[in-house]
mmCIF file of C-alpha atoms in Angstrom:
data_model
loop_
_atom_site.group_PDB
_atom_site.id
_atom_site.type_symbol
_atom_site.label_atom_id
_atom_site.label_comp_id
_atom_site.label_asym_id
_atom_site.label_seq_id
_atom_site.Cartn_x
_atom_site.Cartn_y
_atom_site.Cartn_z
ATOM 1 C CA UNK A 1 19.105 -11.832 -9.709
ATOM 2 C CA UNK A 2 16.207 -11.724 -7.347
ATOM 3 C CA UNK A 3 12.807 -10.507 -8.854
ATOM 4 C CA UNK A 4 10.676 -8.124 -7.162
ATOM 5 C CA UNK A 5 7.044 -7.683 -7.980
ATOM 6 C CA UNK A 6 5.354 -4.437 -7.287
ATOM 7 C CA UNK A 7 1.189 -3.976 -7.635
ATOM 8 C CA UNK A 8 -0.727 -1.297 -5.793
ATOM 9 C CA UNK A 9 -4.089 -0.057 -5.757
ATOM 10 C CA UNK A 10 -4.182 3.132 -7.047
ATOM 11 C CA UNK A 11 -3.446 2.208 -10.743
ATOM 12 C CA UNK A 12 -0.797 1.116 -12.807
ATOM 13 C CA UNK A 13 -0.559 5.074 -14.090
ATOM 14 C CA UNK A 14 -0.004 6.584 -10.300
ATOM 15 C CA UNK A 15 2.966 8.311 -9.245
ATOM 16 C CA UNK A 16 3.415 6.332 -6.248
ATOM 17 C CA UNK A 17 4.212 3.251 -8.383
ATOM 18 C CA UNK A 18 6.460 4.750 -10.772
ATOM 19 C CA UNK A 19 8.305 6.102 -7.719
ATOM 20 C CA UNK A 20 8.792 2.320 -5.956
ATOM 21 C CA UNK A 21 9.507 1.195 -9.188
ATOM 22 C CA UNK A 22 12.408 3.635 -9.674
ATOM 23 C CA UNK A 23 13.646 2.883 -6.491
ATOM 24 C CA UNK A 24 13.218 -1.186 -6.675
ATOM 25 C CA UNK A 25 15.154 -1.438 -9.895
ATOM 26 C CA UNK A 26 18.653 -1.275 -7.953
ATOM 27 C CA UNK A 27 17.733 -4.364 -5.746
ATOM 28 C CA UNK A 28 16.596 -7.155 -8.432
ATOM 29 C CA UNK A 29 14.762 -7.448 -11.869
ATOM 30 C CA UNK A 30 11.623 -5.436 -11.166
ATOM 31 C CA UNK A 31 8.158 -6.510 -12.353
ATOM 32 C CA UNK A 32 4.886 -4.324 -12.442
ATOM 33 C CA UNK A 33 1.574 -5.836 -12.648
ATOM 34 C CA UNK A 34 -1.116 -3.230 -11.616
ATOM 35 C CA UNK A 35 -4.335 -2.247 -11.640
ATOM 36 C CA UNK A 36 -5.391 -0.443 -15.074
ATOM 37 C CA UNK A 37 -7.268 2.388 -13.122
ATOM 38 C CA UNK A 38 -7.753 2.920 -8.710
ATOM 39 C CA UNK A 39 -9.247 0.410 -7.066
ATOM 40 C CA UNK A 40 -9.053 1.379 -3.630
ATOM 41 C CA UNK A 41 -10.454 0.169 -0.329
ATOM 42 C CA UNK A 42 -11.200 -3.314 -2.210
ATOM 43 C CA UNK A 43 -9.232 -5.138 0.663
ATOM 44 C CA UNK A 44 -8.429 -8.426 -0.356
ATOM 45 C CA UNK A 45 -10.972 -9.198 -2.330
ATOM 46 C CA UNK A 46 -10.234 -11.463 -5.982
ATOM 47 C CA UNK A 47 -12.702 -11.968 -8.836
ATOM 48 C CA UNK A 48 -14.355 -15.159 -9.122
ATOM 49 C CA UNK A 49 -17.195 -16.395 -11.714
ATOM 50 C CA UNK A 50 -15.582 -14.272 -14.556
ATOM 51 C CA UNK A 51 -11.918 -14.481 -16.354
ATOM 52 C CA UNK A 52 -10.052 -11.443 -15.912
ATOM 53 C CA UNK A 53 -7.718 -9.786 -18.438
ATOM 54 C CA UNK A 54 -4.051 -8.174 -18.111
ATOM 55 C CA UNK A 55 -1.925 -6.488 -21.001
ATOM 56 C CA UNK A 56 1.863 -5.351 -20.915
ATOM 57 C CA UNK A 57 2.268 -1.510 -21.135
ATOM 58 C CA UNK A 58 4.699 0.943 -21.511
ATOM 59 C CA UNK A 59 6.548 2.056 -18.061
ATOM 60 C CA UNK A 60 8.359 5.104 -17.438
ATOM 61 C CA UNK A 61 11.226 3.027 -15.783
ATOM 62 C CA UNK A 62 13.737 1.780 -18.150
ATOM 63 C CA UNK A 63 13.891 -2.343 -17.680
ATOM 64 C CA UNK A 64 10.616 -2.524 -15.732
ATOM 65 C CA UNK A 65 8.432 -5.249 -16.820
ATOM 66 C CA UNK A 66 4.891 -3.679 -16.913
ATOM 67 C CA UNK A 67 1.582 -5.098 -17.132
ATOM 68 C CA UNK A 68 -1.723 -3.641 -16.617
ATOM 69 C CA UNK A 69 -4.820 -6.101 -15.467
ATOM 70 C CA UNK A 70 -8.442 -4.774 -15.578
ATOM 71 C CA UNK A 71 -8.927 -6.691 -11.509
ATOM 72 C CA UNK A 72 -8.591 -5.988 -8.279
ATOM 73 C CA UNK A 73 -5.027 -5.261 -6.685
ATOM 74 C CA UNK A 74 -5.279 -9.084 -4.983
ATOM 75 C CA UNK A 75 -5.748 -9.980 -8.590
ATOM 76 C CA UNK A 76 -2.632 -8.169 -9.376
ATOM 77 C CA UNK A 77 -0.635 -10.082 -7.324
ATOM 78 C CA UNK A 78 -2.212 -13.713 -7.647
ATOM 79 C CA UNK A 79 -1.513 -13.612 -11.718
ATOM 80 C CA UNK A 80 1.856 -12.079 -11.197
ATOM 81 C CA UNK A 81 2.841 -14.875 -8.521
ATOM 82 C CA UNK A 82 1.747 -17.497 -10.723
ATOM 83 C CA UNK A 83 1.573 -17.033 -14.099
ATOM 84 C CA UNK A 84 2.817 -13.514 -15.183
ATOM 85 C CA UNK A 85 6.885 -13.545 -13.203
ATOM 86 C CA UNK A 86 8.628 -16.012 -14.699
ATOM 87 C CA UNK A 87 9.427 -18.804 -11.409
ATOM 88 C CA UNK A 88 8.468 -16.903 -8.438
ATOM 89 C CA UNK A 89 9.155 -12.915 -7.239
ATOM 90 C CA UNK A 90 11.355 -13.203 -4.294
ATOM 91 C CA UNK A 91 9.611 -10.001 -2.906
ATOM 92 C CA UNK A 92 6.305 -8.088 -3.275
ATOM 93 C CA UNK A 93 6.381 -4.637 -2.804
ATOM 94 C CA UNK A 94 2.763 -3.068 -2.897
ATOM 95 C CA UNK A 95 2.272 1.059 -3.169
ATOM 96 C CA UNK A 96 2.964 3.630 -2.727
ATOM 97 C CA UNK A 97 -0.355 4.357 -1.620
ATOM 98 C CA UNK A 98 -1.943 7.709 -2.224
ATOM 99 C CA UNK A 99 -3.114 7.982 1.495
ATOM 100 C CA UNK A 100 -2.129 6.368 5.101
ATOM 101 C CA UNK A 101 -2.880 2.453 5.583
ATOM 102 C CA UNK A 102 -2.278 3.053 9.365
ATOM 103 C CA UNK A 103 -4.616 2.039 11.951
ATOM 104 C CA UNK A 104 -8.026 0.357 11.737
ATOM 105 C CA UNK A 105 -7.914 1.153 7.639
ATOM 106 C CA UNK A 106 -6.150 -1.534 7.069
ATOM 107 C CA UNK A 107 -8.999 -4.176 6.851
ATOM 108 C CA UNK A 108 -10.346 -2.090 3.851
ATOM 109 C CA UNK A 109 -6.851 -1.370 2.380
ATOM 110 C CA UNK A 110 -6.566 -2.682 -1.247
ATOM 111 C CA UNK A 111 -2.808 -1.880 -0.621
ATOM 112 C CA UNK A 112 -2.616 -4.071 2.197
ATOM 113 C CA UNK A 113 -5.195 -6.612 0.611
ATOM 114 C CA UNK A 114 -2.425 -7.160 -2.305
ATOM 115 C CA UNK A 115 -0.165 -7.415 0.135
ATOM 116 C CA UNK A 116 -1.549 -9.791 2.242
ATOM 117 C CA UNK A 117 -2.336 -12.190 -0.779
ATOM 118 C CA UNK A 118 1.901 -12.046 -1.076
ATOM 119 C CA UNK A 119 2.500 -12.903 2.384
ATOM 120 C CA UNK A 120 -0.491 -16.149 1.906
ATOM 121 C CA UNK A 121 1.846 -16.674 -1.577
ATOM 122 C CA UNK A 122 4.706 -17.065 0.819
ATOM 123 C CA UNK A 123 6.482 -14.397 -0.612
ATOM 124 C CA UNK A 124 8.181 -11.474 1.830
ATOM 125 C CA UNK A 125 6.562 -8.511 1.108
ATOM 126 C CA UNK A 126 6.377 -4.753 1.858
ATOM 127 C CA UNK A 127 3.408 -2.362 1.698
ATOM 128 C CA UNK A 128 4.412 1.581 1.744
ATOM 129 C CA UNK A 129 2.067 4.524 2.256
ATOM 130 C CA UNK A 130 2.039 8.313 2.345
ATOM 131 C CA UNK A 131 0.021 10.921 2.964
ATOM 132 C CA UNK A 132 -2.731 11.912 0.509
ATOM 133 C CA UNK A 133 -0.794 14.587 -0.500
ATOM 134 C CA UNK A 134 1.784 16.236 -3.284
ATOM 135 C CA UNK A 135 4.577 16.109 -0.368
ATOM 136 C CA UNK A 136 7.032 13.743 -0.747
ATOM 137 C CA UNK A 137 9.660 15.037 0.695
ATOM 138 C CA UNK A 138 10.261 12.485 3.342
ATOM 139 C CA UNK A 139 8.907 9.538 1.355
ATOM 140 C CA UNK A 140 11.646 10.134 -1.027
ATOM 141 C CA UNK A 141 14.390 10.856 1.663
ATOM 142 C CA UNK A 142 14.025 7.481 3.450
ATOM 143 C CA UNK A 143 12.075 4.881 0.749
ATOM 144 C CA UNK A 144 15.683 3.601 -0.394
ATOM 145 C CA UNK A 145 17.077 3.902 3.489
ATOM 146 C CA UNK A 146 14.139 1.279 4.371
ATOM 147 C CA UNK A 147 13.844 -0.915 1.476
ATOM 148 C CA UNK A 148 17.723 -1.918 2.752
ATOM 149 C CA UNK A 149 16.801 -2.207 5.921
ATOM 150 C CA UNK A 150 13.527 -4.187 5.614
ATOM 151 C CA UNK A 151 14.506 -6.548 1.929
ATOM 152 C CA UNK A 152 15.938 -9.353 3.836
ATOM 153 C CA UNK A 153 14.421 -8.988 7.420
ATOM 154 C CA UNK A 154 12.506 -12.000 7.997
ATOM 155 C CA UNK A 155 8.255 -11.969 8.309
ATOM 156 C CA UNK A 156 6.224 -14.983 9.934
ATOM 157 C CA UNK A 157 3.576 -16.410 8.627
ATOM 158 C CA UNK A 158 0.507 -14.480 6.917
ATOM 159 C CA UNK A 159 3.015 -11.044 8.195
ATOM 160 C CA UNK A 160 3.821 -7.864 5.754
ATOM 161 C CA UNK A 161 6.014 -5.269 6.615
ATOM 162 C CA UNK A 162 3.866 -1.875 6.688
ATOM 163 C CA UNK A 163 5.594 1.323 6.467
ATOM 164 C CA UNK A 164 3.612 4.737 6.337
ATOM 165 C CA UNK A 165 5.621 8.118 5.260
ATOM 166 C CA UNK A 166 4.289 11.282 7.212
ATOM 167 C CA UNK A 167 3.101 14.012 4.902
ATOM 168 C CA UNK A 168 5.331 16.954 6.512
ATOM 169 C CA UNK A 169 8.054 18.613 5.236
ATOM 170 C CA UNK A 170 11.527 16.728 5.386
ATOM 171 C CA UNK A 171 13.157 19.151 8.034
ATOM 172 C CA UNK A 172 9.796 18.715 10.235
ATOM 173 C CA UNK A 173 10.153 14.703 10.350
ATOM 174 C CA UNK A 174 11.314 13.578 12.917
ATOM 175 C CA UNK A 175 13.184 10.371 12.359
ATOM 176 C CA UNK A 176 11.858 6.723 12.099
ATOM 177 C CA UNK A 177 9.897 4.398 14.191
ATOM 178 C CA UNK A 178 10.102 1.181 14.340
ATOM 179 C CA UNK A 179 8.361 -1.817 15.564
ATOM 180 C CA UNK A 180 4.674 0.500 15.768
ATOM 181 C CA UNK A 181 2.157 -1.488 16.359
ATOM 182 C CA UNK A 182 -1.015 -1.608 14.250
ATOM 183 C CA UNK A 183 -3.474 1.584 15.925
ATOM 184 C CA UNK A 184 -6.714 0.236 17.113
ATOM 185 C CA UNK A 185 -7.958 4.125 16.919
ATOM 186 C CA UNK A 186 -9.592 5.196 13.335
ATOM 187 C CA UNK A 187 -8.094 7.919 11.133
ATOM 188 C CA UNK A 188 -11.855 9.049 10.287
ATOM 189 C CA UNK A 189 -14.489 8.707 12.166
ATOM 190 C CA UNK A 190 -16.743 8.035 9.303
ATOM 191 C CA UNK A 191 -20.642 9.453 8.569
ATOM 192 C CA UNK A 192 -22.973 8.723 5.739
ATOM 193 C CA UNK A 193 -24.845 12.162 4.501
ATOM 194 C CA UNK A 194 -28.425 11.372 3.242
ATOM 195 C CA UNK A 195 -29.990 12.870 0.102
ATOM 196 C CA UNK A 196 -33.467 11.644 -0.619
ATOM 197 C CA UNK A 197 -33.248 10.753 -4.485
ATOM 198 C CA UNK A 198 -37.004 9.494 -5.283
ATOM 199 C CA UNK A 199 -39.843 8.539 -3.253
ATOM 200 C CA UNK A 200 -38.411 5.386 -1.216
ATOM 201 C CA UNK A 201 -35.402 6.134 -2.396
ATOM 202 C CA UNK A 202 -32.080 7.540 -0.282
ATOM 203 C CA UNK A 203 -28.456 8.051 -1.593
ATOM 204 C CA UNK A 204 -25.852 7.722 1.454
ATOM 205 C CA UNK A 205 -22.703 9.587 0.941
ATOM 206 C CA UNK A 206 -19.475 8.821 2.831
ATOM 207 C CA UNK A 207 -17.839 11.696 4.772
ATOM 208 C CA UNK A 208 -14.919 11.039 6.991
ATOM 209 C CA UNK A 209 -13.828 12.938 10.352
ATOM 210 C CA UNK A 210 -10.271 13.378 10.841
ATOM 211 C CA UNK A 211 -9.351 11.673 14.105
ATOM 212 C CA UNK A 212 -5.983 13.452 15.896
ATOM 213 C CA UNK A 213 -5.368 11.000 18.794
ATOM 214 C CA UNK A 214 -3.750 7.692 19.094
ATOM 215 C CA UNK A 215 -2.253 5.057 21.634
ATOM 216 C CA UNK A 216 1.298 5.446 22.121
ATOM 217 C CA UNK A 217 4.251 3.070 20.316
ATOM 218 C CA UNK A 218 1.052 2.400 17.274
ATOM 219 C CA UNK A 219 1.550 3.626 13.817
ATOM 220 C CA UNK A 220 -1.378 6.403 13.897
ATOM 221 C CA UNK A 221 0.596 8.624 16.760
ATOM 222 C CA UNK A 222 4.125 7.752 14.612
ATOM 223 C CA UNK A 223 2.868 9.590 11.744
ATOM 224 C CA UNK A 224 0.286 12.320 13.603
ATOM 225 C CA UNK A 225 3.731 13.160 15.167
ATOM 226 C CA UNK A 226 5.869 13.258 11.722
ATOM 227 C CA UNK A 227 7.509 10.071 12.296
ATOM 228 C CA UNK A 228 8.020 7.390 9.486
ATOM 229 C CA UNK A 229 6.233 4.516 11.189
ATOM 230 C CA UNK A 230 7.759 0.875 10.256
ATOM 231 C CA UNK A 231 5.497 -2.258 12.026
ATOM 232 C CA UNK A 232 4.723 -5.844 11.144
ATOM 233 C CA UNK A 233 1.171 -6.131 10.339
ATOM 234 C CA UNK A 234 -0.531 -9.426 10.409
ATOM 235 C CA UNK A 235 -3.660 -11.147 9.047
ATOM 236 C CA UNK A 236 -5.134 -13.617 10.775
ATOM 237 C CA UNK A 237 -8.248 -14.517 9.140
#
């Protein structure tokens, strides 16, 4: 039986995970080692210089293997590859993220940092993302339709499959895209508001601008235009 790990960056509690993991259980024996609480936008980023610890949990999903590790998402995947599946997980699947990793946000993706450390572990892997949203209307309409589709269609090297789910309603989506290219367009246009805090002293606040255009045929305009957007993203670094 083929063994599929799942990790994502959100936290081992998320909905998005229990979701995947409900769906990945009719494919293989399904493993889930996650991080114990959000640790988003950590890219790929592992811990070094200090040990880090993991502990098996209970899972809503009957049969899921479940284990919750106090590191980053990268983390997740590194102890799962090698010490925490028994042999090796003949897929990764990473998500489902709380939020679109579309565009230029995938360089500070934890979702697609975990994934990426799969891809480097040689294993085929999928990352999935939705809107930041309590729709899932379409997310749950095609996730099984493309984890058929995608589960034995070959990657090259260092390559993930990335598949964002638009945040519409399921009779406003429009269908699915395929072979989107990675948007070199931002989905915020990003600010820091100041607030002096003591003399010398500044605290710098993050505040994002939702951006509405993108390139056509990349996977910003598939899902500004309530498509499910399915491209190969690669890391080259």
């Amino acid at each position: 039986m083929r063994k599929i790990l799942i990790t994502n960056d959100d936290g081992i509690a998320s909905d998005g995970i229990v979701r995947l993991a409900r769906a990945a259980v009719e494919f293989g024996e399904v493993w889930v080692v996650a991080p114990d609480s959000e640790r988003s936008a950590m890219s790929h980023g592992i811990t070094l210089r200090h040990s880090i610890e993991a502990w098996e949990v209970d899972f809503p999903v009957p049969g899921v293997h479940a284990y919750a590790c106090d590191g980053k998402p990268a983390d997740c995947v590194r102890i799962g590859v090698l010490n925490i599946v028994p042999g090796k997980p003949d897929h990764v699947f990473s998500g489902i993220n709380y939020g679109y990793n579309a565009a230029t946000d995938l360089q500070y993706s934890a979702t697609a940092g975990a994934a990426f450390e799969a891809a480097f572990q040689e294993i085929h892997t999928i990352a999935f993302s939705e809107e930041a949203c309590e729709m899932h209307e379409v997310t749950d309409r095609y996730l099984r339709e493309i984890i058929v589709e995608l589960l034995n269609k070959p990657l090259g090297i260092n390559q993930i499959w990335n598949v964002n789910f638009p945040g519409c309603r399921l009779a406003e989506c429009k269908g699915i895209l395929r072979d989107r290219k990675v948007s070199t367009d931002v989905f915020y246009r990003d600010r820091y508001i100041e607030t002096p805090v003591s003399e010398g002293r500044i605290s710098y606040m993050v505040e994002g601008i939702r951006n509405y255009n993108a390139l056509e045929g990349t996977d910003l305009q598939a899902i500004f235009d309530n498509y499910v957007s399915i491209g190969i993203a690669t890391n080259i670094s």
